[in-house]
Amino acid sequence: MRFVLTGEQREFARSLDALLRAADTPGVLRAWAAGDHGPGRALWRRLGDAGVFALAVPEAYGGVGPLPVEAAVACVELGRYAVPGPVAETLAAGVLLAGAGGPAAKEWLPGIASGAAMVSLRLPGHGPYALDADAADAVFTVDGDGLRRAPGPGELSVSADPARRLFRPGPGGEPVAGGRAVEAASRAAGDWASFATAALALGCGEELLRATVAYVKQRRQFGVPVGSFQAVKHRLADTLLGLEFARPLLYGAAVELTEELSGGRAGAGSPGAGAGSGSGMEPAEGTPGSGLGTGRGAGSPGSGSRTGPGMGALGAGAAVAAAKAAAGEAGYAAARTALQLHGAIGYTEELDLAWWLRRARPLRDAWGTPSACRARVLAG
């Protein structure tokens, strides 16, 4: 079966594209990397007004979710513009706090939904770091069945991307919730963080490919554009195929998450069961390969959008892992192509594209390396 985004979902993507195009995200990234969070927080609030963070928060707490398909649409756009900040972590925190319940959910979820609160997260099995903990209003950590609010950002670690600042939260902190509900909510939040990061990686790869195609059209060698060389065309085509293969896996995972949330599958730790009864995507009619994407990135509408053989048999967690592996590796391959075809100027900080080049590999590995994701898919 093929699916396409609904008219409302496509319009949502267009509205985010317009908002972010006007936001000067390279300038925001430079300020964020230098420790000035003001421009980034201002952009964050505008994204909150657009409804981005409400997509992971249940209606009972001021959100509109959980809505995985719309969250994928939003994160692809945010990835295309390399929006700084703990985007995946804040969305996952909405799922975590809603599942854990208690006073912390009432305190933090309305602010997350509106964009007033920026939250980072550290979960077991996903490394010791909390992204951009110095900029976050709160850092939540899970150890076993205990959920705590970290006492501070912790120790700063070096990152390949200076606009992705990694911190090791220290032990202790204020207890927030405990018990089996926290364990289940933590597993669901980990899936959401991986899912959102996959969408960010796909968007990052799309922008890298778009910028590279534009560059090889205007760069000339031997009197002709280098984009006319067969080897360059093949490299770009391989990059495009990787991104277009990842796209249906991402939206297939969104459908799986939606089914899990609506009770269609018994997924352990899916807070907000019954939050929605459908994926919100339309079955495609007519010509094959209607395409799941919005068609504004490097990939053209009309490329294949099948959810893939056996996708429905994977379950939500394995489907998310498949999407994360494919999108992360496709985004990183796009960065390698962009660096090769741009040459030495790709290393210069003056080139805006350098921020995307630096981001692709961390997004590939955050919230599930390709090898860990493939192992999860094989485990079923």
CSV table of C-alpha atoms in Angstrom, one decimal:
chain,number,residue,atom,x,y,z
A,1,MET,CA,0.0,0.0,0.0
A,2,ARG,CA,1.1,3.6,-0.7
A,3,PHE,CA,0.4,6.7,1.4
A,4,VAL,CA,0.7,10.4,0.8
A,5,LEU,CA,0.6,13.3,3.2
A,6,THR,CA,-2.8,14.9,3.5
A,7,GLY,CA,-3.3,18.5,2.3
A,8,GLU,CA,-3.2,19.8,5.9
A,9,GLN,CA,0.1,18.0,6.5
A,10,ARG,CA,1.6,19.4,3.4
A,11,GLU,CA,0.4,22.9,4.3
A,12,PHE,CA,2.0,22.4,7.7
A,13,ALA,CA,5.3,21.6,6.1
A,14,ARG,CA,5.0,24.7,3.8
A,15,SER,CA,4.3,26.9,6.8
A,16,LEU,CA,7.3,25.7,8.7
A,17,ASP,CA,9.5,26.1,5.6
A,18,ALA,CA,8.4,29.7,5.3
A,19,LEU,CA,9.0,30.4,9.0
A,20,LEU,CA,12.4,28.9,9.0
A,21,ARG,CA,13.5,30.4,5.6
A,22,ALA,CA,13.0,33.8,7.2
A,23,ALA,CA,14.8,32.9,10.5
A,24,ASP,CA,18.4,33.1,9.3
A,25,THR,CA,19.3,29.7,10.9
A,26,PRO,CA,23.0,29.9,10.1
A,27,GLY,CA,23.2,33.1,12.2
A,28,VAL,CA,21.2,31.3,14.9
A,29,LEU,CA,23.6,28.4,14.8
A,30,ARG,CA,26.6,30.6,15.1
A,31,ALA,CA,25.2,32.3,18.1
A,32,TRP,CA,24.2,29.0,19.7
A,33,ALA,CA,27.7,27.5,19.2
A,34,ALA,CA,29.1,30.6,20.9
A,35,GLY,CA,26.9,30.2,23.9
A,36,ASP,CA,24.3,32.9,23.0
A,37,HIS,CA,21.0,31.1,23.3
A,38,GLY,CA,18.8,34.2,22.8
A,39,PRO,CA,18.2,33.9,19.0
A,40,GLY,CA,17.7,30.1,19.3
A,41,ARG,CA,15.2,30.5,22.1
A,42,ALA,CA,13.3,33.1,20.2
A,43,LEU,CA,13.1,30.7,17.2
A,44,TRP,CA,12.0,27.9,19.6
A,45,ARG,CA,9.1,30.0,20.8
A,46,ARG,CA,8.0,30.6,17.2
A,47,LEU,CA,8.1,26.9,16.5
A,48,GLY,CA,6.1,26.4,19.7
A,49,ASP,CA,3.5,28.9,18.4
A,50,ALA,CA,3.4,26.9,15.1
A,51,GLY,CA,2.5,23.8,17.1
A,52,VAL,CA,5.7,21.7,16.6
A,53,PHE,CA,6.2,20.7,20.3
A,54,ALA,CA,2.5,20.2,21.0
A,55,LEU,CA,2.6,17.2,18.6
A,56,ALA,CA,4.1,14.9,21.3
A,57,VAL,CA,2.0,16.2,24.2
A,58,PRO,CA,-1.5,14.8,24.9
A,59,GLU,CA,-4.5,17.1,24.7
A,60,ALA,CA,-5.0,16.8,28.5
A,61,TYR,CA,-1.8,18.8,29.0
A,62,GLY,CA,-2.3,21.4,26.3
A,63,GLY,CA,-1.0,19.5,23.3
A,64,VAL,CA,-2.6,18.0,20.2
A,65,GLY,CA,-0.8,14.6,20.2
A,66,PRO,CA,0.8,12.3,20.1
A,67,LEU,CA,0.8,12.7,16.3
A,68,PRO,CA,3.8,10.8,14.9
A,69,VAL,CA,3.2,11.6,11.2
A,70,GLU,CA,3.0,15.3,11.8
A,71,ALA,CA,6.0,15.1,14.1
A,72,ALA,CA,7.9,13.5,11.2
A,73,VAL,CA,6.8,16.3,8.9
A,74,ALA,CA,8.0,18.9,11.3
A,75,CYS,CA,11.3,17.3,12.2
A,76,VAL,CA,12.2,16.9,8.5
A,77,GLU,CA,11.7,20.6,8.0
A,78,LEU,CA,13.7,21.4,11.2
A,79,GLY,CA,16.5,19.1,9.9
A,80,ARG,CA,16.6,20.9,6.6
A,81,TYR,CA,17.2,24.2,8.3
A,82,ALA,CA,19.5,22.7,11.1
A,83,VAL,CA,17.5,24.2,13.9
A,84,PRO,CA,19.6,24.1,17.0
A,85,GLY,CA,18.5,22.9,20.4
A,86,PRO,CA,17.3,19.6,21.9
A,87,VAL,CA,14.4,19.1,19.4
A,88,ALA,CA,14.2,15.3,19.6
A,89,GLU,CA,14.8,15.3,23.3
A,90,THR,CA,12.0,17.8,24.0
A,91,LEU,CA,9.5,15.8,22.0
A,92,ALA,CA,10.6,12.6,23.7
A,93,ALA,CA,10.3,14.3,27.1
A,94,GLY,CA,6.7,15.0,26.3
A,95,VAL,CA,6.1,11.3,25.8
A,96,LEU,CA,8.1,10.4,28.9
A,97,LEU,CA,6.4,12.8,31.3
A,98,ALA,CA,2.9,12.0,29.9
A,99,GLY,CA,3.6,8.3,30.5
A,100,ALA,CA,5.1,8.7,33.9
A,101,GLY,CA,2.3,11.1,35.0
A,102,GLY,CA,2.2,12.9,38.3
A,103,PRO,CA,2.9,16.5,39.3
A,104,ALA,CA,5.8,16.8,36.9
A,105,ALA,CA,3.6,16.2,33.9
A,106,LYS,CA,1.2,18.9,35.0
A,107,GLU,CA,4.1,21.3,35.6
A,108,TRP,CA,6.1,20.8,32.5
A,109,LEU,CA,4.0,19.5,29.7
A,110,PRO,CA,2.0,22.7,29.0
A,111,GLY,CA,5.2,24.6,28.7
A,112,ILE,CA,6.7,22.0,26.4
A,113,ALA,CA,3.6,22.1,24.2
A,114,SER,CA,3.6,25.9,23.9
A,115,GLY,CA,7.4,26.2,23.3
A,116,ALA,CA,7.9,28.1,26.5
A,117,ALA,CA,10.0,25.2,27.9
A,118,MET,CA,13.0,23.6,26.4
A,119,VAL,CA,13.9,20.2,27.9
A,120,SER,CA,16.8,17.8,27.5
A,121,LEU,CA,16.9,14.1,28.3
A,122,ARG,CA,19.1,11.2,29.2
A,123,LEU,CA,17.7,7.7,29.0
A,124,PRO,CA,19.3,4.3,29.8
A,125,GLY,CA,20.8,2.5,26.9
A,126,HIS,CA,21.3,5.7,24.9
A,127,GLY,CA,24.6,7.0,26.2
A,128,PRO,CA,25.6,9.3,29.1
A,129,TYR,CA,24.9,12.6,27.4
A,130,ALA,CA,22.1,15.2,27.5
A,131,LEU,CA,22.1,17.5,24.5
A,132,ASP,CA,22.3,21.3,25.1
A,133,ALA,CA,21.7,20.8,28.8
A,134,ASP,CA,23.1,24.3,29.5
A,135,ALA,CA,20.3,25.8,27.4
A,136,ALA,CA,17.5,23.6,28.7
A,137,ASP,CA,15.0,24.6,31.4
A,138,ALA,CA,15.2,21.1,32.8
A,139,VAL,CA,17.2,17.9,32.2
A,140,PHE,CA,15.4,14.7,33.0
A,141,THR,CA,17.2,11.5,33.6
A,142,VAL,CA,16.0,7.9,34.0
A,143,ASP,CA,17.9,5.3,36.0
A,144,GLY,CA,16.0,2.0,36.2
A,145,ASP,CA,12.5,2.8,37.3
A,146,GLY,CA,13.3,6.2,38.7
A,147,LEU,CA,12.8,9.5,36.9
A,148,ARG,CA,14.7,12.5,38.2
A,149,ARG,CA,15.3,16.1,37.3
A,150,ALA,CA,19.1,16.5,37.1
A,151,PRO,CA,20.6,19.1,39.5
A,152,GLY,CA,22.4,20.9,36.7
A,153,PRO,CA,23.8,20.5,33.2
A,154,GLY,CA,26.9,18.6,34.3
A,155,GLU,CA,30.2,18.3,32.5
A,156,LEU,CA,30.6,19.6,29.0
A,157,SER,CA,32.1,17.1,26.4
A,158,VAL,CA,33.5,17.9,23.0
A,159,SER,CA,31.2,17.4,20.0
A,160,ALA,CA,31.9,17.2,16.3
A,161,ASP,CA,29.1,19.8,15.9
A,162,PRO,CA,29.8,22.9,18.0
A,163,ALA,CA,26.1,23.7,17.9
A,164,ARG,CA,25.3,20.3,19.5
A,165,ARG,CA,26.7,20.7,23.0
A,166,LEU,CA,26.9,17.5,25.0
A,167,PHE,CA,26.8,17.3,28.8
A,168,ARG,CA,27.1,14.5,31.3
A,169,PRO,CA,24.4,15.2,34.0
A,170,GLY,CA,25.7,14.4,37.5
A,171,PRO,CA,24.1,11.9,39.8
A,172,GLY,CA,21.2,12.7,42.2
A,173,GLY,CA,18.6,15.4,41.6
A,174,GLU,CA,15.0,15.8,42.4
A,175,PRO,CA,12.9,12.6,42.2
A,176,VAL,CA,10.0,13.1,39.8
A,177,ALA,CA,8.4,9.7,39.4
A,178,GLY,CA,9.1,6.0,39.8
A,179,GLY,CA,7.8,2.5,39.2
A,180,ARG,CA,6.9,0.4,36.2
A,181,ALA,CA,5.2,3.3,34.5
A,182,VAL,CA,8.5,5.1,34.3
A,183,GLU,CA,10.2,2.1,32.7
A,184,ALA,CA,7.5,1.8,30.1
A,185,ALA,CA,7.4,5.5,29.4
A,186,SER,CA,11.2,5.5,29.1
A,187,ARG,CA,11.1,2.9,26.4
A,188,ALA,CA,8.5,4.8,24.5
A,189,ALA,CA,10.4,8.1,24.9
A,190,GLY,CA,13.5,6.4,23.5
A,191,ASP,CA,11.6,5.3,20.4
A,192,TRP,CA,10.3,8.9,19.9
A,193,ALA,CA,13.8,10.4,20.3
A,194,SER,CA,15.2,8.0,17.8
A,195,PHE,CA,12.2,8.6,15.4
A,196,ALA,CA,12.6,12.4,15.6
A,197,THR,CA,16.3,12.2,15.1
A,198,ALA,CA,15.8,10.0,12.0
A,199,ALA,CA,13.5,12.8,10.6
A,200,LEU,CA,16.1,15.4,11.5
A,201,ALA,CA,18.8,13.4,9.7
A,202,LEU,CA,16.7,13.0,6.6
A,203,GLY,CA,16.0,16.7,6.4
A,204,CYS,CA,19.7,17.4,6.9
A,205,GLY,CA,20.6,15.1,4.1
A,206,GLU,CA,18.0,16.7,1.8
A,207,GLU,CA,19.5,20.1,2.3
A,208,LEU,CA,23.1,18.9,1.8
A,209,LEU,CA,22.0,17.3,-1.5
A,210,ARG,CA,20.1,20.4,-2.6
A,211,ALA,CA,23.0,22.7,-1.9
A,212,THR,CA,25.4,20.3,-3.6
A,213,VAL,CA,23.3,20.1,-6.8
A,214,ALA,CA,23.1,23.8,-6.9
A,215,TYR,CA,26.9,24.1,-6.5
A,216,VAL,CA,27.9,21.6,-9.2
A,217,LYS,CA,25.6,23.4,-11.6
A,218,GLN,CA,27.6,26.7,-11.3
A,219,ARG,CA,31.1,25.4,-10.6
A,220,ARG,CA,32.9,25.0,-13.9
A,221,GLN,CA,35.9,22.9,-14.9
A,222,PHE,CA,37.4,22.4,-18.4
A,223,GLY,CA,34.8,25.0,-19.5
A,224,VAL,CA,31.7,23.1,-18.5
A,225,PRO,CA,29.7,22.7,-15.2
A,226,VAL,CA,31.2,19.8,-13.1
A,227,GLY,CA,27.6,18.6,-12.7
A,228,SER,CA,27.7,17.5,-16.3
A,229,PHE,CA,30.4,14.9,-15.5
A,230,GLN,CA,29.1,11.3,-15.4
A,231,ALA,CA,30.9,10.4,-12.2
A,232,VAL,CA,29.4,13.4,-10.4
A,233,LYS,CA,25.9,12.5,-11.7
A,234,HIS,CA,26.3,8.9,-10.4
A,235,ARG,CA,27.4,10.1,-7.0
A,236,LEU,CA,24.5,12.5,-6.7
A,237,ALA,CA,22.0,9.8,-7.9
A,238,ASP,CA,23.3,7.4,-5.3
A,239,THR,CA,22.8,10.0,-2.6
A,240,LEU,CA,19.3,10.7,-3.8
A,241,LEU,CA,18.4,7.0,-3.8
A,242,GLY,CA,19.6,6.7,-0.2
A,243,LEU,CA,17.4,9.6,1.0
A,244,GLU,CA,14.4,8.4,-1.0
A,245,PHE,CA,14.8,4.9,0.4
A,246,ALA,CA,14.8,6.3,4.0
A,247,ARG,CA,11.8,8.4,3.5
A,248,PRO,CA,9.1,5.6,3.3
A,249,LEU,CA,10.8,3.9,6.2
A,250,LEU,CA,10.4,7.1,8.3
A,251,TYR,CA,6.7,7.5,7.5
A,252,GLY,CA,6.2,3.7,7.8
A,253,ALA,CA,7.5,4.0,11.4
A,254,ALA,CA,5.2,7.0,11.9
A,255,VAL,CA,2.2,4.8,10.9
A,256,GLU,CA,3.5,2.0,13.2
A,257,LEU,CA,3.8,4.4,16.2
A,258,THR,CA,0.3,5.7,15.4
A,259,GLU,CA,-1.1,2.2,15.4
A,260,GLU,CA,0.6,1.4,18.7
A,261,LEU,CA,-0.8,4.6,20.3
A,262,SER,CA,-4.3,3.8,19.1
A,263,GLY,CA,-4.2,0.3,20.5
A,264,GLY,CA,-3.9,-1.4,17.2
A,265,ARG,CA,-0.7,-3.1,18.4
A,266,ALA,CA,0.3,-4.0,22.0
A,267,GLY,CA,3.4,-1.9,22.3
A,268,ALA,CA,5.1,-1.8,25.7
A,269,GLY,CA,5.3,1.6,27.1
A,270,SER,CA,3.1,3.6,24.7
A,271,PRO,CA,1.7,6.4,26.8
A,272,GLY,CA,-1.4,8.0,25.6
A,273,ALA,CA,-3.0,4.9,24.2
A,274,GLY,CA,-6.2,5.8,22.5
A,275,ALA,CA,-4.9,9.2,21.6
A,276,GLY,CA,-5.8,8.7,17.9
A,277,SER,CA,-7.3,6.2,15.7
A,278,GLY,CA,-5.4,6.7,12.5
A,279,SER,CA,-2.2,7.8,10.9
A,280,GLY,CA,-3.7,10.9,9.3
A,281,MET,CA,-2.3,9.9,5.9
A,282,GLU,CA,-4.3,9.4,2.8
A,283,PRO,CA,-4.1,6.2,0.7
A,284,ALA,CA,-2.7,7.1,-2.6
A,285,GLU,CA,-4.8,6.6,-5.8
A,286,GLY,CA,-3.6,6.6,-9.4
A,287,THR,CA,0.0,6.6,-10.6
A,288,PRO,CA,2.5,4.5,-8.7
A,289,GLY,CA,5.0,6.3,-6.4
A,290,SER,CA,3.0,9.3,-5.4
A,291,GLY,CA,5.7,10.1,-2.9
A,292,LEU,CA,5.5,10.8,0.8
A,293,GLY,CA,7.7,13.9,0.8
A,294,THR,CA,6.6,17.4,0.3
A,295,GLY,CA,8.7,17.6,-2.9
A,296,ARG,CA,10.7,20.7,-2.0
A,297,GLY,CA,13.9,18.9,-1.0
A,298,ALA,CA,16.4,17.3,-3.2
A,299,GLY,CA,14.2,14.3,-3.8
A,300,SER,CA,11.5,14.7,-6.4
A,301,PRO,CA,7.9,13.9,-5.8
A,302,GLY,CA,7.0,10.8,-7.6
A,303,SER,CA,9.8,8.7,-6.2
A,304,GLY,CA,8.7,5.5,-4.6
A,305,SER,CA,6.8,5.7,-1.3
A,306,ARG,CA,6.0,2.1,-0.5
A,307,THR,CA,6.2,1.3,3.2
A,308,GLY,CA,8.3,-1.7,2.3
A,309,PRO,CA,7.7,-5.4,2.5
A,310,GLY,CA,6.9,-6.7,5.9
A,311,MET,CA,7.0,-3.2,7.5
A,312,GLY,CA,3.8,-3.9,9.4
A,313,ALA,CA,5.2,-7.1,10.9
A,314,LEU,CA,8.1,-5.3,12.5
A,315,GLY,CA,6.3,-3.5,15.3
A,316,ALA,CA,6.8,0.1,16.2
A,317,GLY,CA,10.2,-0.2,17.9
A,318,ALA,CA,11.8,-2.2,15.1
A,319,ALA,CA,10.2,0.1,12.5
A,320,VAL,CA,11.7,3.1,14.2
A,321,ALA,CA,15.1,1.4,14.3
A,322,ALA,CA,14.9,0.6,10.6
A,323,ALA,CA,14.0,4.3,9.8
A,324,LYS,CA,16.8,5.6,12.1
A,325,ALA,CA,19.5,3.3,10.5
A,326,ALA,CA,18.4,4.2,6.9
A,327,ALA,CA,17.9,8.0,7.5
A,328,GLY,CA,21.1,8.4,9.6
A,329,GLU,CA,23.3,6.7,7.0
A,330,ALA,CA,21.6,8.5,4.1
A,331,GLY,CA,22.1,11.8,5.7
A,332,TYR,CA,25.8,11.0,6.5
A,333,ALA,CA,26.3,9.8,2.9
A,334,ALA,CA,24.9,13.1,1.7
A,335,ALA,CA,27.4,14.9,3.8
A,336,ARG,CA,30.3,12.9,2.4
A,337,THR,CA,29.0,13.6,-1.2
A,338,ALA,CA,28.7,17.3,-0.4
A,339,LEU,CA,32.2,17.5,1.1
A,340,GLN,CA,33.8,15.7,-1.9
A,341,LEU,CA,32.0,17.8,-4.5
A,342,HIS,CA,32.5,21.1,-2.7
A,343,GLY,CA,36.2,20.4,-2.1
A,344,ALA,CA,38.3,22.3,0.4
A,345,ILE,CA,35.7,25.1,0.8
A,346,GLY,CA,33.6,22.5,2.7
A,347,TYR,CA,35.9,22.8,5.6
A,348,THR,CA,35.6,26.6,6.0
A,349,GLU,CA,33.4,27.9,8.8
A,350,GLU,CA,32.5,30.9,6.5
A,351,LEU,CA,30.5,28.5,4.3
A,352,ASP,CA,27.0,28.1,5.8
A,353,LEU,CA,26.9,24.5,4.6
A,354,ALA,CA,29.6,23.6,7.1
A,355,TRP,CA,27.0,23.6,9.8
A,356,TRP,CA,25.1,20.9,8.0
A,357,LEU,CA,28.2,18.9,7.2
A,358,ARG,CA,29.1,18.8,10.9
A,359,ARG,CA,25.6,17.8,11.9
A,360,ALA,CA,25.1,14.8,9.7
A,361,ARG,CA,27.4,12.3,11.6
A,362,PRO,CA,26.1,13.2,15.1
A,363,LEU,CA,22.6,12.8,13.9
A,364,ARG,CA,23.5,9.4,12.4
A,365,ASP,CA,24.7,8.1,15.8
A,366,ALA,CA,22.5,9.9,18.3
A,367,TRP,CA,19.7,7.9,19.8
A,368,GLY,CA,20.8,4.7,18.1
A,369,THR,CA,23.8,4.0,15.9
A,370,PRO,CA,23.2,2.2,12.6
A,371,SER,CA,24.7,-1.0,14.0
A,372,ALA,CA,22.5,-0.9,17.1
A,373,CYS,CA,19.4,-0.1,15.1
A,374,ARG,CA,20.1,-3.0,12.7
A,375,ALA,CA,20.5,-5.3,15.6
A,376,ARG,CA,17.2,-4.2,17.0
A,377,VAL,CA,15.5,-4.8,13.6
A,378,LEU,CA,17.0,-8.3,13.4
A,379,ALA,CA,15.9,-9.1,16.9
A,380,GLY,CA,12.4,-8.2,15.8
